Every structure is written in C-alpha cells, then in structure tokens.
CSV table of C-alpha atoms in Angstrom, one decimal:
chain,number,residue,atom,x,y,z
C,1,ALA,CA,88.9,54.2,-75.7
C,2,GLN,CA,88.1,52.2,-72.6
C,3,SER,CA,91.1,50.6,-70.9
C,4,VAL,CA,92.1,48.8,-67.7
C,5,THR,CA,95.5,49.0,-66.0
C,6,GLN,CA,96.7,46.5,-63.5
C,7,PRO,CA,100.0,48.0,-62.4
C,8,ASP,CA,101.4,44.9,-60.7
C,9,ILE,CA,102.4,42.0,-63.0
C,10,HIS,CA,103.3,39.8,-60.1
C,11,ILE,CA,102.6,39.9,-56.4
C,12,THR,CA,103.9,37.6,-53.7
C,13,VAL,CA,102.3,37.4,-50.3
C,14,SER,CA,102.6,35.1,-47.3
C,15,GLU,CA,99.8,32.8,-46.4
C,16,GLY,CA,97.6,34.5,-43.9
C,17,ALA,CA,98.6,38.0,-44.9
C,18,SER,CA,96.3,40.6,-46.4
C,19,LEU,CA,96.1,41.2,-50.1
C,20,GLU,CA,95.3,44.2,-52.3
C,21,LEU,CA,95.4,44.0,-56.1
C,22,ARG,CA,95.2,47.3,-57.9
C,23,CYS,CA,93.0,48.2,-60.9
C,24,ASN,CA,92.6,51.5,-62.6
C,25,TYR,CA,90.2,52.1,-65.5
C,26,SER,CA,89.7,54.7,-68.1
C,27,TYR,CA,86.1,55.1,-69.2
C,28,GLY,CA,83.9,58.1,-70.1
C,29,ALA,CA,80.9,57.2,-67.9
C,30,THR,CA,80.1,55.1,-64.9
C,31,PRO,CA,81.5,51.7,-65.8
C,32,TYR,CA,80.5,48.2,-64.8
C,33,LEU,CA,83.5,46.6,-63.1
C,34,PHE,CA,84.5,43.0,-62.6
C,35,TRP,CA,87.2,40.9,-61.1
C,36,TYR,CA,87.9,37.4,-62.5
C,37,VAL,CA,90.3,34.7,-61.3
C,38,GLN,CA,92.0,32.2,-63.6
C,39,SER,CA,93.9,29.2,-62.5
C,40,PRO,CA,96.5,27.7,-64.8
C,41,GLY,CA,94.9,26.1,-67.9
C,42,GLN,CA,91.4,27.1,-66.8
C,43,GLY,CA,88.8,29.6,-67.9
C,44,LEU,CA,87.8,32.7,-66.0
C,45,GLN,CA,85.7,32.6,-62.8
C,46,LEU,CA,83.8,35.7,-61.7
C,47,LEU,CA,84.8,36.8,-58.2
C,48,LEU,CA,82.6,39.9,-57.9
C,49,LYS,CA,81.1,42.8,-59.9
C,50,TYR,CA,80.0,46.3,-59.4
C,51,PHE,CA,77.1,48.0,-61.3
C,52,SER,CA,75.8,50.6,-58.9
C,53,GLY,CA,75.0,51.3,-55.3
C,54,ASP,CA,77.2,50.5,-52.4
C,55,THR,CA,80.8,51.0,-53.6
C,56,LEU,CA,82.1,48.2,-51.5
C,57,VAL,CA,81.1,44.9,-53.0
C,58,GLN,CA,81.5,41.4,-51.6
C,59,GLY,CA,82.4,38.4,-53.7
C,60,ILE,CA,83.1,34.8,-53.5
C,61,LYS,CA,86.0,33.2,-51.6
C,62,GLY,CA,86.2,36.1,-49.1
C,63,PHE,CA,87.2,38.7,-51.7
C,64,GLU,CA,85.9,42.3,-51.7
C,65,ALA,CA,86.5,45.3,-53.9
C,66,GLU,CA,85.9,49.0,-53.5
C,67,PHE,CA,84.9,51.3,-56.3
C,68,LYS,CA,86.4,54.8,-56.0
C,69,ARG,CA,85.2,57.1,-58.7
C,70,SER,CA,87.5,59.9,-57.8
C,71,GLN,CA,90.5,57.6,-58.3
C,72,SER,CA,89.1,55.6,-61.2
C,73,SER,CA,90.0,52.5,-59.2
C,74,PHE,CA,88.5,49.2,-58.3
C,75,ASN,CA,91.0,47.4,-56.1
C,76,LEU,CA,90.5,43.9,-54.9
C,77,ARG,CA,91.2,42.9,-51.3
C,78,LYS,CA,91.3,39.9,-49.1
C,79,PRO,CA,92.1,40.1,-45.4
C,80,SER,CA,93.8,36.7,-45.2
C,81,VAL,CA,95.2,34.9,-48.2
C,82,HIS,CA,95.1,31.1,-48.5
C,83,TRP,CA,97.6,29.1,-50.6
C,84,SER,CA,94.7,28.1,-52.9
C,85,ASP,CA,94.3,31.8,-53.9
C,86,ALA,CA,97.4,31.5,-56.0
C,87,ALA,CA,96.2,32.3,-59.5
C,88,GLU,CA,96.0,35.1,-62.0
C,89,TYR,CA,93.5,37.9,-61.4
C,90,PHE,CA,91.9,40.1,-64.1
C,91,CYS,CA,90.1,43.3,-63.7
C,92,ALA,CA,87.6,44.1,-66.4
C,93,VAL,CA,85.3,47.0,-67.4
C,94,GLY,CA,82.0,46.6,-69.2
C,95,PRO,CA,81.4,49.4,-71.8
C,96,LEU,CA,77.8,50.6,-71.8
C,97,GLU,CA,77.2,49.8,-75.4
C,98,TYR,CA,75.3,47.1,-77.2
C,99,GLY,CA,76.9,43.7,-76.9
C,100,ASN,CA,78.2,44.0,-73.4
C,101,LYS,CA,81.7,43.2,-74.3
C,102,LEU,CA,84.4,43.2,-71.6
C,103,VAL,CA,87.7,45.0,-71.7
C,104,PHE,CA,90.3,43.3,-69.5
C,105,GLY,CA,93.5,44.3,-67.9
C,106,ALA,CA,96.7,42.4,-68.4
C,107,GLY,CA,96.3,40.5,-65.1
C,108,THR,CA,98.2,40.2,-61.9
C,109,ILE,CA,99.8,36.9,-61.0
C,110,LEU,CA,99.5,36.1,-57.3
C,111,ARG,CA,102.0,33.9,-55.6
C,112,VAL,CA,101.4,32.7,-52.0
C,113,LYS,CA,104.3,31.7,-49.9
C,114,SER,CA,104.0,29.5,-46.9
L,1,ASP,CA,73.9,22.0,-66.9
L,2,THR,CA,77.6,21.4,-67.4
L,3,GLY,CA,78.5,25.0,-68.2
L,4,VAL,CA,80.3,26.2,-71.3
L,5,SER,CA,82.2,23.4,-73.0
L,6,GLN,CA,85.1,24.0,-75.4
L,7,ASN,CA,86.8,21.4,-77.6
L,8,PRO,CA,89.5,20.6,-78.1
L,9,ARG,CA,91.3,21.7,-75.0
L,10,HIS,CA,94.7,21.8,-76.8
L,11,LYS,CA,95.6,21.9,-80.4
L,12,ILE,CA,99.1,21.9,-82.0
L,13,THR,CA,99.2,22.6,-85.6
L,14,LYS,CA,101.8,23.4,-88.3
L,15,ARG,CA,101.9,26.9,-89.7
L,16,GLY,CA,99.7,27.2,-92.7
L,17,GLN,CA,97.2,24.6,-91.6
L,18,ASN,CA,93.5,25.3,-90.9
L,19,VAL,CA,92.0,24.7,-87.4
L,20,THR,CA,88.5,24.7,-86.0
L,21,PHE,CA,87.4,25.1,-82.4
L,22,ARG,CA,84.0,24.4,-81.0
L,23,CYS,CA,82.1,26.0,-78.2
L,24,ASP,CA,78.9,24.6,-76.6
L,25,PRO,CA,77.3,27.4,-74.5
L,26,ILE,CA,74.9,27.0,-71.6
L,27,SER,CA,71.7,25.9,-73.3
L,28,GLU,CA,69.5,28.8,-72.3
L,29,HIS,CA,72.1,31.5,-73.1
L,30,ASN,CA,71.4,33.3,-76.3
L,31,ARG,CA,74.7,35.3,-76.4
L,32,LEU,CA,78.0,33.7,-77.2
L,33,TYR,CA,81.4,35.5,-77.2
L,34,TRP,CA,84.8,34.6,-78.4
L,35,TYR,CA,87.9,36.1,-76.7
L,36,ARG,CA,91.6,35.5,-77.4
L,37,GLN,CA,94.2,35.5,-74.6
L,38,THR,CA,97.9,35.6,-75.4
L,39,LEU,CA,100.6,35.0,-72.9
L,40,GLY,CA,100.9,37.7,-70.3
L,41,GLN,CA,97.8,39.5,-71.5
L,42,GLY,CA,94.1,39.6,-70.5
L,43,PRO,CA,91.5,38.3,-72.9
L,44,GLU,CA,90.6,40.4,-75.9
L,45,PHE,CA,87.2,40.4,-77.5
L,46,LEU,CA,87.0,38.9,-80.9
L,47,THR,CA,83.3,38.5,-81.8
L,48,TYR,CA,79.9,37.8,-80.4
L,49,PHE,CA,76.6,36.3,-81.5
L,50,GLN,CA,73.1,36.8,-80.4
L,51,ASN,CA,71.3,33.6,-81.3
L,52,GLU,CA,72.6,32.8,-84.8
L,53,ALA,CA,73.4,36.4,-85.8
L,54,GLN,CA,77.0,37.6,-85.6
L,55,LEU,CA,76.6,41.1,-84.4
L,56,GLU,CA,80.1,42.4,-84.0
L,57,LYS,CA,83.6,41.5,-85.0
L,58,SER,CA,86.8,43.0,-83.6
L,59,ARG,CA,89.4,44.4,-85.9
L,60,LEU,CA,91.6,41.7,-84.3
L,61,LEU,CA,89.6,39.2,-86.3
L,62,SER,CA,91.4,39.1,-89.6
L,63,ASP,CA,90.0,37.6,-92.8
L,64,ARG,CA,91.6,34.3,-91.9
L,65,PHE,CA,89.2,34.0,-89.0
L,66,SER,CA,85.6,33.0,-89.3
L,67,ALA,CA,83.0,32.2,-86.7
L,68,GLU,CA,79.6,30.7,-87.0
L,69,ARG,CA,76.8,29.8,-84.8
L,70,PRO,CA,74.3,27.8,-86.8
L,71,LYS,CA,70.8,27.5,-85.3
L,72,GLY,CA,71.9,29.7,-82.4
L,73,SER,CA,73.4,26.8,-80.4
L,74,PHE,CA,77.0,25.8,-80.6
L,75,SER,CA,79.6,27.9,-82.3
L,76,THR,CA,82.7,27.2,-84.3
L,77,LEU,CA,85.8,29.4,-84.7
L,78,GLU,CA,87.9,28.6,-87.7
L,79,ILE,CA,91.4,29.9,-88.4
L,80,GLN,CA,92.7,29.4,-91.9
L,81,ARG,CA,96.4,29.4,-92.9
L,82,THR,CA,97.5,29.6,-89.3
L,83,GLU,CA,100.5,31.8,-88.3
L,84,GLN,CA,102.7,31.6,-85.3
L,85,GLY,CA,101.1,34.8,-84.0
L,86,ASP,CA,97.8,32.9,-83.7
L,87,SER,CA,99.2,30.9,-80.8
L,88,ALA,CA,96.9,31.8,-77.9
L,89,MET,CA,94.2,30.6,-75.6
L,90,TYR,CA,90.8,31.0,-77.3
L,91,LEU,CA,88.0,31.5,-74.8
L,92,CYS,CA,84.3,31.2,-75.3
L,93,ALA,CA,81.7,32.7,-73.0
L,94,SER,CA,77.9,32.8,-73.0
L,95,SER,CA,75.3,34.9,-71.3
L,96,SER,CA,71.6,35.6,-71.6
L,97,VAL,CA,70.0,38.8,-72.5
L,98,GLY,CA,67.9,39.8,-69.6
L,99,THR,CA,65.8,42.8,-68.6
L,100,GLY,CA,68.6,44.5,-66.9
L,101,SER,CA,72.3,45.2,-67.4
L,102,GLU,CA,73.3,42.9,-64.6
L,103,ALA,CA,71.8,39.9,-66.4
L,104,ASN,CA,73.5,40.9,-69.6
L,105,TYR,CA,76.9,40.6,-67.9
L,106,GLY,CA,76.2,37.2,-66.4
L,107,TYR,CA,79.1,35.7,-68.4
L,108,THR,CA,80.1,32.0,-68.0
L,109,PHE,CA,83.5,31.3,-69.5
L,110,GLY,CA,84.6,27.9,-70.8
L,111,SER,CA,88.0,26.5,-70.1
L,112,GLY,CA,89.4,27.5,-73.4
L,113,THR,CA,91.2,26.0,-76.3
L,114,ARG,CA,95.0,26.5,-76.3
L,115,LEU,CA,96.4,26.7,-79.8
L,116,THR,CA,100.1,26.3,-80.5
L,117,VAL,CA,101.3,26.9,-84.1
L,118,VAL,CA,104.7,25.4,-84.8
C-alpha cells in the first residue's frame, strides 16, 4: 500500500536559518508528490508538486523540493526561514489510479525562533 | 470565486447526536473530496464525487457516515449517532478533471469543519 513517512514530528529553526523537512514515500511506480502547508485552524495550501521532468521543483514562498527516486524521498527545503513560515507541513503522494486521491504523511510542525 | 467554502467552521455536539456539514466547491470543479484529519495526523481520504456520483468510499467511512452531492454542486457529510472518536477536522477539497494528470490534482481545500463530540 502507498504510504508517506515524515520522520520529524517537530522541527525548530532560527529565523534566517535554512530548513529541510524530510519525506519518504512507499509506492510501486513513479508517484506524484506534493507538499502542503497548514496554518492553525486553516485548510491546506499547496506549496509545490512533482509529476515528472526536472527533479528539483520550485514552489511558492521560496520553497523548493527535490525528488530522489533512489532514496524514495521528496524533501522540502528553504534557504532562509521567516517567522511566518511557522506552520505544519504535509507531504503527500498521489496514487496513479482513478480518483486521484492523496495519501498524506503525519506532518511536521515547524517552529521558528527569533 | 471565493474558493472552497465549508460550514460550519466549528461544531460541538453531544455523543449520540447527528451532525451535518456542508461543502461548497469551486463552481467549475466537478470533483469533490472529503478528508478527515485527527490530531497529530495528516488528512485521510473518506470519499469523493464526480459530479453527483459518489465513486469511492474509504473503509474509514462507517455506516454512520453518509455523503451526498445533489445536482453535482454542494456536498453534505452527515454523521449519525456521533461518537467521541469522530472528533476531527473534516476537510473538503475540489478539483476539475482535465486532460492531463496535473489538472486532475489541482486540489483546492476548504478551511475545514472542526467537530468536537463531548
């Protein structure tokens, strides 16, 4: 079955520092991969997605992610974190079957300290 | 377009009561999804519609849960005889079916309905 693992439940970084959030997936074929962000009490906002082509994808708010097939990973990165980036981040994989459902990881809560 | 709208935003109910949530998708989107998110977890798929047809239901959707999408527009999710384990955020999302896979994953999520069963 498809699954997504986000190994870090919480991460704390200083404002201005770089950020990397880890995501590993289990899927039998080439997946579609996504990163979403969720602020408290809010819905999910898409940061970026990977379908094919260049394995380094750029997203909104200065985020990028790199697809590494050999490691089954799709880690999210940002070179300089801002206090407003504090939120919960979810990695998701899209199974290649009718319905285009998403399977989400458990999320990583990002805290930014000033 | 105001995006995906969910009502109510919060609902507190007593165990055993029935509750109904509403989702208004983006008007041109023909697919509508319901997900459930419990504390400390990512969203889990519950069910989805294409137009008015409910095409798939997760095994998470017990017999106490029912979803409808009359006329292929808004959708309702009803939970009968609520249990404390039903406490969660219920998220709705919509998308359009396009000619390519990328279009099919153009989800827009609503802000969710947070249900608390006491």
